[in-house]
Amino acid sequence: MQMTHNKLKNWLLPVLLIMSTSTLFSQGLWQIRQVTNQAQNHAMDNNQNFSPDDAWIVYDTRPDEGGIGENAVIEKVNVATGKTKVIYKTKNADKFGPGVGAVSYHPTENEVVFIHGLPPTSQENPYAMHRRLGKIVNESTKKSYWMDSRDVSAPFTAGALRGGTHRHQWSGDGDWLGYTYNDALMFDLEEKTGNTYNLRTVGVSARNIKSPKVSASTGENFQGEWYSVLVVKVVPNPQPGSEEISKAYSDWWVGQNGYQKPNGSWQRARAFLGDLVTSKGEKLTEVFVVDVPEDITVEGTEGPLAGTSTTMPMPPAGATVRRLTFTEGDKYPGVTTEFRHWVTSSMDGAFLSYLAKDKNGIDQVFIIPVNGGAPKQVSFHSTPVQSTVRWHPKTREFAYVCNDQIFVNTIDEKMNPGKANAISPEFGKRTYAINYSNDGKKIAFNQEVESHVQIFVAERP
């Protein structure tokens, strides 16, 4: 991915202008209002929930936090009026599935993508991590289609996967989707043998590379539209002290357009958390980046893209993994894992953010350069940070939750933080799933009100 000097200059100029005023705009409490009121849940799930024009917020109506398999509806709410509209509803839904949820808006088009369990479902074949795909709905044309293909019939098909894709995230140009993945064949093999095969990893799909045809000989195969691969190799028993990964997860696109390498070229990439084993035999979670090649159809050195009956699909040529954090010797090694959070990226792809413990054992925000270097602590609270960090879409401003309160801050090119500004009162209740609007003027978040999850919006004064 190349970017000319003039294009780069034109892209950076408005960013720098906005950055110079971002601190001014971040002062004081923002205007907060409740957007949804219905006696149901409205789960945003740490996704890209604002429509391209910021007029709508998309969500699912799962009955509880882990209840995607029991949810049948994808909806959206108008930010200004509170009017809701159904975008998609499954057929023949019951307690076994198929289940839909974790929905995200395309950055520029009137499209959404979400998890969809495999229909039909039954007690024997319910919604599960290894039995789900990405479904795309185009609201303008009213058409929907499977994003990724699924082929669980040997000899399998390169460009199709074999199980469950989860929490689909659009790239900045909308032509790629990234996700976590669990494999159905490896799930079955683990059930049969009692050995560890069912491992989570990271995959991507490309809109502009057409999915191959898959056999329709089984009802477990599904024909999708996008070419799909896994980009991180995982192993069940990493060698102690090595950089072998047993689980890759909590992944995020690096920047809106990738990151700029030291040689000036631009590279599409996915950041993620990876589980290792230390030299002492202990689990350790660190921050990684995997470069995603533009051509994902070329087989790599680890094995076939399609996988085999006893091995996972393997990454394409050029999918290069780099470890960014090295915390084994720290007082509190590793990334925070006591609660689920995602590694996230600044809009320009220069920095990643994640949570880790400070010298006092308190979860704080840390920043690290994508090209490598020492991490820097940029939050200094007396109580733990409670959420994934989310970044402003045009500046190096970021937001997070601490003490049931939303904070925003900025960093400069050397990762030096400004002052952390509270933009909300202390709510005294769980505040989560924060996400910026596309213009950066609003932050949406979830809170429970009278036993139902509702959507709130904080707007800059």
Short mmCIF file of C-alpha atoms in Angstrom, two decimals:
data_model
loop_
_atom_site.label_atom_id
_atom_site.label_comp_id
_atom_site.label_asym_id
_atom_site.label_seq_id
_atom_site.Cartn_x
_atom_site.Cartn_y
_atom_site.Cartn_z
CA MET A 1 0.00 0.00 0.00
CA GLN A 2 1.70 3.19 -1.17
CA MET A 3 0.76 6.81 -0.52
CA THR A 4 2.22 9.69 -2.55
CA HIS A 5 3.84 12.69 -0.86
CA ASN A 6 1.03 15.03 -1.93
CA LYS A 7 -1.70 12.66 -0.76
CA LEU A 8 0.08 12.22 2.54
CA LYS A 9 0.41 16.00 2.96
CA ASN A 10 -3.26 16.53 2.13
CA TRP A 11 -4.24 13.84 4.61
CA LEU A 12 -2.04 15.09 7.42
CA LEU A 13 -2.81 18.82 7.18
CA PRO A 14 -6.40 18.66 8.48
CA VAL A 15 -5.31 16.12 11.08
CA LEU A 16 -2.65 18.46 12.45
CA LEU A 17 -5.05 21.40 12.44
CA ILE A 18 -7.63 19.45 14.38
CA MET A 19 -4.98 18.11 16.76
CA SER A 20 -3.96 21.65 17.65
CA THR A 21 -7.46 22.39 18.93
CA SER A 22 -8.41 19.00 20.36
CA THR A 23 -7.33 19.87 23.89
CA LEU A 24 -9.54 22.97 23.86
CA PHE A 25 -12.54 20.90 22.78
CA SER A 26 -11.88 18.29 25.47
CA GLN A 27 -12.33 20.55 28.50
CA GLY A 28 -15.32 20.28 30.84
CA LEU A 29 -18.32 18.01 31.08
CA TRP A 30 -20.02 17.00 27.87
CA GLN A 31 -23.78 17.06 27.37
CA ILE A 32 -25.14 13.59 28.15
CA ARG A 33 -28.53 12.17 27.26
CA GLN A 34 -30.19 8.78 27.08
CA VAL A 35 -31.00 7.79 23.48
CA THR A 36 -32.88 4.49 23.93
CA ASN A 37 -35.71 3.78 26.38
CA GLN A 38 -37.36 0.53 25.31
CA ALA A 39 -37.69 -2.33 27.81
CA GLN A 40 -35.06 -4.42 26.04
CA ASN A 41 -31.28 -4.50 25.75
CA HIS A 42 -29.33 -2.34 23.27
CA ALA A 43 -25.82 -3.85 23.18
CA MET A 44 -23.09 -2.03 21.23
CA ASP A 45 -20.30 -4.50 22.10
CA ASN A 46 -17.24 -2.23 21.56
CA ASN A 47 -17.85 -1.96 17.83
CA GLN A 48 -18.16 0.69 15.09
CA ASN A 49 -21.71 1.63 15.99
CA PHE A 50 -22.30 5.04 14.40
CA SER A 51 -23.62 5.21 10.84
CA PRO A 52 -21.36 7.01 8.33
CA ASP A 53 -23.37 10.24 8.74
CA ASP A 54 -23.54 9.79 12.55
CA ALA A 55 -27.36 9.95 12.43
CA TRP A 56 -27.89 6.39 13.69
CA ILE A 57 -26.38 3.96 16.19
CA VAL A 58 -26.60 0.24 15.49
CA TYR A 59 -26.90 -2.46 18.19
CA ASP A 60 -28.25 -5.92 18.97
CA THR A 61 -30.92 -6.90 21.49
CA ARG A 62 -29.30 -9.92 23.17
CA PRO A 63 -30.97 -10.92 26.47
CA ASP A 64 -27.67 -10.82 28.39
CA GLU A 65 -24.01 -10.07 27.74
CA GLY A 66 -23.20 -13.54 26.43
CA GLY A 67 -26.57 -14.16 24.81
CA ILE A 68 -25.93 -13.62 21.09
CA GLY A 69 -27.17 -17.15 20.39
CA GLU A 70 -30.60 -16.24 21.75
CA ASN A 71 -30.86 -12.90 19.94
CA ALA A 72 -32.85 -12.60 16.71
CA VAL A 73 -32.76 -8.86 15.92
CA ILE A 74 -30.34 -6.19 14.72
CA GLU A 75 -31.67 -2.64 15.20
CA LYS A 76 -30.61 0.98 14.97
CA VAL A 77 -31.69 4.11 16.83
CA ASN A 78 -31.81 7.66 15.51
CA VAL A 79 -29.46 9.76 17.64
CA ALA A 80 -31.62 12.89 17.37
CA THR A 81 -35.13 11.46 17.73
CA GLY A 82 -34.73 8.14 19.56
CA LYS A 83 -36.74 6.41 16.84
CA THR A 84 -35.71 2.77 16.37
CA LYS A 85 -35.75 0.62 13.25
CA VAL A 86 -35.20 -3.09 12.66
CA ILE A 87 -32.39 -3.76 10.19
CA TYR A 88 -32.44 -7.56 10.26
CA LYS A 89 -34.42 -10.34 11.92
CA THR A 90 -33.63 -14.06 11.82
CA LYS A 91 -36.16 -16.68 10.83
CA ASN A 92 -37.19 -19.62 13.00
CA ALA A 93 -35.26 -18.35 16.02
CA ASP A 94 -35.34 -20.31 19.27
CA LYS A 95 -33.14 -20.82 22.33
CA PHE A 96 -30.62 -22.78 20.25
CA GLY A 97 -30.09 -20.03 17.67
CA PRO A 98 -29.22 -19.18 15.02
CA GLY A 99 -28.35 -15.96 16.87
CA VAL A 100 -27.15 -12.57 15.61
CA GLY A 101 -25.13 -9.80 17.25
CA ALA A 102 -21.97 -7.68 17.56
CA VAL A 103 -22.93 -5.40 14.68
CA SER A 104 -20.76 -2.69 13.06
CA TYR A 105 -21.40 0.03 10.49
CA HIS A 106 -19.32 0.39 7.32
CA PRO A 107 -17.26 3.61 7.55
CA THR A 108 -18.71 5.20 4.38
CA GLU A 109 -21.52 3.01 3.02
CA ASN A 110 -25.00 2.17 4.27
CA GLU A 111 -23.94 -1.36 5.22
CA VAL A 112 -23.64 -3.30 8.46
CA VAL A 113 -21.86 -6.54 9.33
CA PHE A 114 -22.65 -8.81 12.27
CA ILE A 115 -22.23 -12.31 13.64
CA HIS A 116 -24.82 -14.78 12.35
CA GLY A 117 -25.06 -18.33 13.68
CA LEU A 118 -25.44 -21.16 11.18
CA PRO A 119 -29.06 -21.95 10.28
CA PRO A 120 -30.83 -24.18 10.97
CA THR A 121 -30.03 -24.78 14.63
CA SER A 122 -31.12 -27.51 17.00
CA GLN A 123 -30.26 -28.92 20.39
CA GLU A 124 -27.55 -30.99 18.67
CA ASN A 125 -26.25 -28.05 16.59
CA PRO A 126 -26.79 -24.82 18.53
CA TYR A 127 -25.13 -21.44 18.13
CA ALA A 128 -21.46 -21.84 19.08
CA MET A 129 -18.08 -20.15 18.65
CA HIS A 130 -17.20 -22.54 15.81
CA ARG A 131 -20.63 -22.30 14.13
CA ARG A 132 -21.05 -18.69 12.99
CA LEU A 133 -20.28 -16.44 10.03
CA GLY A 134 -20.31 -12.79 9.08
CA LYS A 135 -23.53 -11.49 7.54
CA ILE A 136 -23.59 -8.19 5.63
CA VAL A 137 -26.79 -6.21 5.11
CA ASN A 138 -26.92 -3.34 2.63
CA GLU A 139 -29.67 -1.04 3.89
CA SER A 140 -29.91 0.82 0.58
CA THR A 141 -30.59 -2.28 -1.54
CA LYS A 142 -32.25 -4.29 1.29
CA LYS A 143 -30.02 -7.23 0.31
CA SER A 144 -28.01 -9.43 2.67
CA TYR A 145 -25.31 -12.02 2.06
CA TRP A 146 -22.76 -14.20 3.82
CA MET A 147 -19.44 -12.40 4.03
CA ASP A 148 -17.13 -15.40 4.54
CA SER A 149 -17.45 -18.85 2.99
CA ARG A 150 -17.47 -21.99 5.14
CA ASP A 151 -16.22 -25.35 3.85
CA VAL A 152 -15.94 -28.22 6.33
CA SER A 153 -15.78 -30.94 3.63
CA ALA A 154 -12.32 -32.39 2.85
CA PRO A 155 -10.15 -31.49 1.00
CA PHE A 156 -11.39 -27.98 1.98
CA THR A 157 -11.01 -24.77 -0.02
CA ALA A 158 -8.43 -21.98 0.10
CA GLY A 159 -10.24 -18.69 0.65
CA ALA A 160 -12.98 -20.34 2.70
CA LEU A 161 -12.79 -20.98 6.44
CA ARG A 162 -14.23 -23.79 8.54
CA GLY A 163 -15.97 -22.50 11.53
CA GLY A 164 -16.74 -19.35 13.39
CA THR A 165 -15.79 -15.76 12.62
CA HIS A 166 -16.57 -13.29 15.39
CA ARG A 167 -16.74 -9.54 16.05
CA HIS A 168 -16.17 -8.32 12.52
CA GLN A 169 -14.41 -4.96 12.19
CA TRP A 170 -14.29 -2.86 9.02
CA SER A 171 -10.99 -1.44 7.81
CA GLY A 172 -10.78 2.32 7.27
CA ASP A 173 -11.49 1.95 3.54
CA GLY A 174 -14.28 -0.57 4.13
CA ASP A 175 -12.75 -3.15 1.79
CA TRP A 176 -11.48 -5.50 4.50
CA LEU A 177 -12.92 -7.11 7.60
CA GLY A 178 -10.91 -8.45 10.53
CA TYR A 179 -12.17 -10.86 13.18
CA THR A 180 -11.34 -13.58 15.68
CA TYR A 181 -11.87 -17.19 14.67
CA ASN A 182 -12.54 -20.67 16.03
CA ASP A 183 -12.34 -23.77 13.82
CA ALA A 184 -15.10 -26.41 13.72
CA LEU A 185 -12.80 -29.26 12.68
CA MET A 186 -10.39 -28.50 15.49
CA PHE A 187 -13.32 -28.34 17.93
CA ASP A 188 -14.45 -31.81 16.83
CA LEU A 189 -10.89 -33.18 16.94
CA GLU A 190 -10.46 -31.94 20.50
CA GLU A 191 -13.78 -33.52 21.50
CA LYS A 192 -12.71 -36.86 19.99
CA THR A 193 -9.13 -37.02 21.27
CA GLY A 194 -9.14 -35.02 24.49
CA ASN A 195 -6.08 -33.14 23.23
CA THR A 196 -5.96 -29.37 22.74
CA TYR A 197 -6.81 -28.31 19.18
CA ASN A 198 -9.61 -25.76 19.60
CA LEU A 199 -7.59 -22.53 19.59
CA ARG A 200 -8.67 -18.95 18.93
CA THR A 201 -6.84 -16.89 16.34
CA VAL A 202 -7.20 -13.89 14.01
CA GLY A 203 -8.41 -13.72 10.41
CA VAL A 204 -9.19 -11.22 7.66
CA SER A 205 -11.43 -11.11 4.59
CA ALA A 206 -11.02 -9.02 1.42
CA ARG A 207 -14.01 -7.64 -0.49
CA ASN A 208 -12.06 -7.22 -3.73
CA ILE A 209 -10.89 -10.84 -3.85
CA LYS A 210 -13.84 -13.08 -4.66
CA SER A 211 -14.48 -16.12 -2.54
CA PRO A 212 -14.06 -19.45 -4.34
CA LYS A 213 -17.04 -21.74 -4.83
CA VAL A 214 -17.54 -24.24 -2.03
CA SER A 215 -19.27 -27.60 -2.22
CA ALA A 216 -22.92 -27.63 -1.23
CA SER A 217 -22.79 -31.34 -0.39
CA THR A 218 -23.42 -30.65 3.28
CA GLY A 219 -25.74 -28.26 5.07
CA GLU A 220 -22.74 -27.17 7.14
CA ASN A 221 -21.11 -25.47 4.12
CA PHE A 222 -22.03 -21.87 3.23
CA GLN A 223 -21.18 -19.78 0.18
CA GLY A 224 -19.82 -16.34 1.01
CA GLU A 225 -18.60 -13.44 -1.11
CA TRP A 226 -15.24 -12.36 0.36
CA TYR A 227 -11.92 -14.24 0.26
CA SER A 228 -10.97 -15.20 3.82
CA VAL A 229 -7.77 -16.37 5.53
CA LEU A 230 -6.23 -16.70 8.97
CA VAL A 231 -3.20 -14.48 9.55
CA VAL A 232 -1.73 -15.75 12.85
CA LYS A 233 -0.48 -19.30 13.45
CA VAL A 234 -1.38 -20.66 16.89
CA VAL A 235 -0.10 -23.80 18.60
CA PRO A 236 -1.56 -25.76 21.55
CA ASN A 237 1.64 -26.00 23.59
CA PRO A 238 4.05 -23.11 22.99
CA GLN A 239 7.70 -23.79 23.70
CA PRO A 240 8.54 -22.06 27.01
CA GLY A 241 10.44 -18.84 26.40
CA SER A 242 9.59 -18.82 22.68
CA GLU A 243 7.31 -16.47 20.74
CA GLU A 244 4.92 -19.26 19.79
CA ILE A 245 1.32 -18.16 20.41
CA SER A 246 -1.45 -20.36 21.80
CA LYS A 247 -4.24 -17.78 21.49
CA ALA A 248 -4.55 -14.63 19.35
CA TYR A 249 -7.49 -12.36 20.19
CA SER A 250 -8.79 -8.88 21.08
CA ASP A 251 -7.62 -7.69 17.66
CA TRP A 252 -7.93 -4.29 15.95
CA TRP A 253 -7.00 -2.67 12.66
CA VAL A 254 -3.84 -0.58 12.89
CA GLY A 255 -4.79 2.97 11.89
CA GLN A 256 -7.43 3.95 9.39
CA ASN A 257 -4.99 3.28 6.55
CA GLY A 258 -2.42 1.01 8.18
CA TYR A 259 0.88 2.27 9.56
CA GLN A 260 3.87 3.98 7.99
CA LYS A 261 7.06 1.95 8.04
CA PRO A 262 10.47 3.55 8.66
CA ASN A 263 11.10 3.43 4.89
CA GLY A 264 8.02 5.60 4.27
CA SER A 265 5.78 2.89 2.80
CA TRP A 266 2.36 2.12 4.25
CA GLN A 267 1.37 -1.30 5.53
CA ARG A 268 -2.04 -2.77 6.33
CA ALA A 269 -1.90 -4.56 9.69
CA ARG A 270 -3.87 -6.02 12.55
CA ALA A 271 -2.89 -5.62 16.22
CA PHE A 272 -3.81 -8.31 18.73
CA LEU A 273 -3.15 -9.81 22.14
CA GLY A 274 -1.25 -13.10 22.12
CA ASP A 275 -0.78 -15.71 24.84
CA LEU A 276 2.76 -17.07 25.28
CA VAL A 277 4.49 -19.35 27.79
CA THR A 278 7.40 -17.87 29.73
CA SER A 279 10.72 -19.59 30.34
CA LYS A 280 9.29 -20.50 33.77
CA GLY A 281 6.27 -22.18 32.16
CA GLU A 282 3.77 -19.45 33.05
CA LYS A 283 1.16 -17.94 30.75
CA LEU A 284 2.00 -14.41 29.54
CA THR A 285 -0.15 -12.12 27.38
CA GLU A 286 1.67 -9.60 25.17
CA VAL A 287 0.87 -7.13 22.36
CA PHE A 288 1.56 -8.16 18.76
CA VAL A 289 1.11 -6.82 15.23
CA VAL A 290 0.63 -8.88 12.08
CA ASP A 291 1.24 -7.31 8.67
CA VAL A 292 -1.56 -8.21 6.24
CA PRO A 293 -0.41 -8.61 2.62
CA GLU A 294 -2.55 -7.06 -0.11
CA ASP A 295 -2.62 -10.43 -1.90
CA ILE A 296 -3.84 -12.98 0.62
CA THR A 297 -4.25 -15.79 -1.93
CA VAL A 298 -0.58 -16.89 -1.92
CA GLU A 299 0.15 -19.87 0.32
CA GLY A 300 2.77 -19.28 3.02
CA THR A 301 5.47 -21.55 4.40
CA GLU A 302 3.47 -22.93 7.35
CA GLY A 303 0.99 -24.97 5.33
CA PRO A 304 -2.14 -24.76 3.17
CA LEU A 305 -4.49 -21.79 3.43
CA ALA A 306 -7.39 -24.26 3.56
CA GLY A 307 -5.98 -26.31 6.44
CA THR A 308 -6.21 -30.09 6.75
CA SER A 309 -8.26 -32.54 8.78
CA THR A 310 -5.75 -32.28 11.63
CA THR A 311 -4.38 -28.73 11.27
CA MET A 312 -5.78 -25.21 11.20
CA PRO A 313 -5.79 -23.11 8.02
CA MET A 314 -2.38 -21.42 7.80
CA PRO A 315 -1.48 -17.78 7.05
CA PRO A 316 -0.70 -16.49 3.55
CA ALA A 317 2.76 -15.46 2.43
CA GLY A 318 3.65 -12.04 3.84
CA ALA A 319 1.55 -12.31 7.01
CA THR A 320 4.42 -11.35 9.31
CA VAL A 321 3.92 -11.30 13.09
CA ARG A 322 5.92 -8.94 15.35
CA ARG A 323 5.92 -8.89 19.13
CA LEU A 324 5.82 -5.36 20.57
CA THR A 325 5.80 -5.81 24.36
CA PHE A 326 8.35 -7.74 26.43
CA THR A 327 7.14 -7.67 30.02
CA GLU A 328 8.25 -10.99 31.50
CA GLY A 329 10.68 -9.26 33.85
CA ASP A 330 8.23 -6.60 35.04
CA LYS A 331 6.78 -6.53 38.56
CA TYR A 332 3.36 -7.13 36.99
CA PRO A 333 4.11 -8.86 33.68
CA GLY A 334 1.76 -9.00 30.73
CA VAL A 335 -1.33 -7.16 29.60
CA THR A 336 -4.43 -6.86 31.79
CA THR A 337 -6.52 -10.01 31.43
CA GLU A 338 -8.79 -9.80 34.50
CA PHE A 339 -11.48 -8.39 32.24
CA ARG A 340 -11.88 -8.38 28.49
CA HIS A 341 -10.44 -5.46 26.56
CA TRP A 342 -9.04 -4.85 23.10
CA VAL A 343 -5.72 -3.47 21.94
CA THR A 344 -6.63 -0.37 19.87
CA SER A 345 -4.87 1.99 17.48
CA SER A 346 -4.53 5.72 16.97
CA MET A 347 -6.14 6.95 13.76
CA ASP A 348 -2.77 7.48 12.02
CA GLY A 349 -1.51 4.00 12.84
CA ALA A 350 1.49 5.30 14.79
CA PHE A 351 0.51 4.02 18.25
CA LEU A 352 -1.32 1.19 19.96
CA SER A 353 -3.08 1.39 23.33
CA TYR A 354 -3.71 -1.36 25.83
CA LEU A 355 -4.21 -1.85 29.57
CA ALA A 356 -1.53 -3.11 31.96
CA LYS A 357 -0.72 -2.73 35.63
CA ASP A 358 1.43 0.13 36.89
CA LYS A 359 4.01 -0.20 39.68
CA ASN A 360 1.17 -0.20 42.22
CA GLY A 361 -0.74 -3.01 40.51
CA ILE A 362 -3.46 -0.69 39.14
CA ASP A 363 -4.71 -1.14 35.56
CA GLN A 364 -3.69 1.89 33.48
CA VAL A 365 -3.55 2.95 29.83
CA PHE A 366 -0.24 2.27 28.10
CA ILE A 367 0.84 3.39 24.62
CA ILE A 368 3.46 1.75 22.39
CA PRO A 369 4.76 2.70 18.91
CA VAL A 370 3.64 0.33 16.15
CA ASN A 371 7.15 0.35 14.67
CA GLY A 372 8.57 -0.82 18.00
CA GLY A 373 9.98 0.85 21.08
CA ALA A 374 9.35 1.19 24.78
CA PRO A 375 5.76 1.51 26.02
CA LYS A 376 4.70 4.55 28.03
CA GLN A 377 2.10 4.83 30.79
CA VAL A 378 -0.35 7.63 29.94
CA SER A 379 -2.99 7.34 32.68
CA PHE A 380 -2.28 7.76 36.39
CA HIS A 381 -5.47 7.02 38.30
CA SER A 382 -5.77 5.68 41.84
CA THR A 383 -8.38 3.16 40.70
CA PRO A 384 -8.23 0.78 37.71
CA VAL A 385 -9.15 1.82 34.18
CA GLN A 386 -12.32 -0.11 33.35
CA SER A 387 -12.67 -0.14 29.57
CA THR A 388 -11.05 -0.58 26.20
CA VAL A 389 -9.40 2.63 25.00
CA ARG A 390 -11.15 4.25 22.01
CA TRP A 391 -9.48 6.79 19.70
CA HIS A 392 -10.85 9.92 18.09
CA PRO A 393 -11.19 9.33 14.32
CA LYS A 394 -9.17 12.41 13.32
CA THR A 395 -6.80 13.28 16.18
CA ARG A 396 -4.58 11.64 18.79
CA GLU A 397 -7.28 12.01 21.41
CA PHE A 398 -8.43 8.89 23.23
CA ALA A 399 -11.22 8.01 25.67
CA TYR A 400 -11.66 5.42 28.40
CA VAL A 401 -13.65 4.71 31.57
CA CYS A 402 -12.25 4.91 35.10
CA ASN A 403 -14.21 5.00 38.37
CA ASP A 404 -17.45 4.74 36.34
CA GLN A 405 -16.54 8.03 34.65
CA ILE A 406 -15.51 8.80 31.05
CA PHE A 407 -12.15 10.50 30.53
CA VAL A 408 -10.48 11.89 27.41
CA ASN A 409 -6.83 12.76 26.89
CA THR A 410 -4.34 13.37 24.10
CA ILE A 411 -0.76 12.38 23.32
CA ASP A 412 1.88 14.12 21.25
CA GLU A 413 4.27 12.53 18.74
CA LYS A 414 6.52 11.39 21.62
CA MET A 415 3.61 9.73 23.46
CA ASN A 416 3.58 12.43 26.15
CA PRO A 417 0.04 12.68 27.54
CA GLY A 418 -1.88 15.85 28.24
CA LYS A 419 -4.23 16.22 31.18
CA ALA A 420 -6.90 13.56 31.61
CA ASN A 421 -10.22 15.39 31.48
CA ALA A 422 -13.40 13.91 32.93
CA ILE A 423 -16.20 14.53 30.42
CA SER A 424 -18.90 12.89 32.55
CA PRO A 425 -19.83 12.76 36.22
CA GLU A 426 -19.12 9.63 38.26
CA PHE A 427 -22.14 7.58 37.26
CA GLY A 428 -21.85 5.07 40.10
CA LYS A 429 -22.74 2.26 37.71
CA ARG A 430 -20.98 0.27 35.02
CA THR A 431 -20.28 2.40 31.94
CA TYR A 432 -18.93 0.52 28.94
CA ALA A 433 -18.78 -0.07 25.15
CA ILE A 434 -17.69 3.53 24.53
CA ASN A 435 -17.22 4.53 20.89
CA TYR A 436 -16.67 7.79 19.02
CA SER A 437 -18.88 9.15 16.29
CA ASN A 438 -17.21 9.54 12.89
CA ASP A 439 -16.91 13.31 13.31
CA GLY A 440 -15.44 12.90 16.80
CA LYS A 441 -18.06 15.14 18.40
CA LYS A 442 -19.91 12.41 20.31
CA ILE A 443 -19.13 9.34 22.38
CA ALA A 444 -21.80 6.67 22.77
CA PHE A 445 -21.81 4.24 25.69
CA ASN A 446 -23.91 1.57 27.37
CA GLN A 447 -25.38 1.58 30.87
CA GLU A 448 -28.01 -0.54 32.56
CA VAL A 449 -31.25 1.26 33.48
CA GLU A 450 -33.95 -0.64 35.35
CA SER A 451 -32.54 -4.04 34.28
CA HIS A 452 -32.13 -3.13 30.60
CA VAL A 453 -29.01 -2.05 28.71
CA GLN A 454 -29.56 1.41 27.22
CA ILE A 455 -27.53 3.65 24.91
CA PHE A 456 -26.37 7.08 26.00
CA VAL A 457 -24.53 9.77 24.04
CA ALA A 458 -22.08 12.34 25.39
CA GLU A 459 -21.69 15.38 23.09
CA ARG A 460 -18.95 18.01 23.17
CA PRO A 461 -20.22 21.34 24.49
#
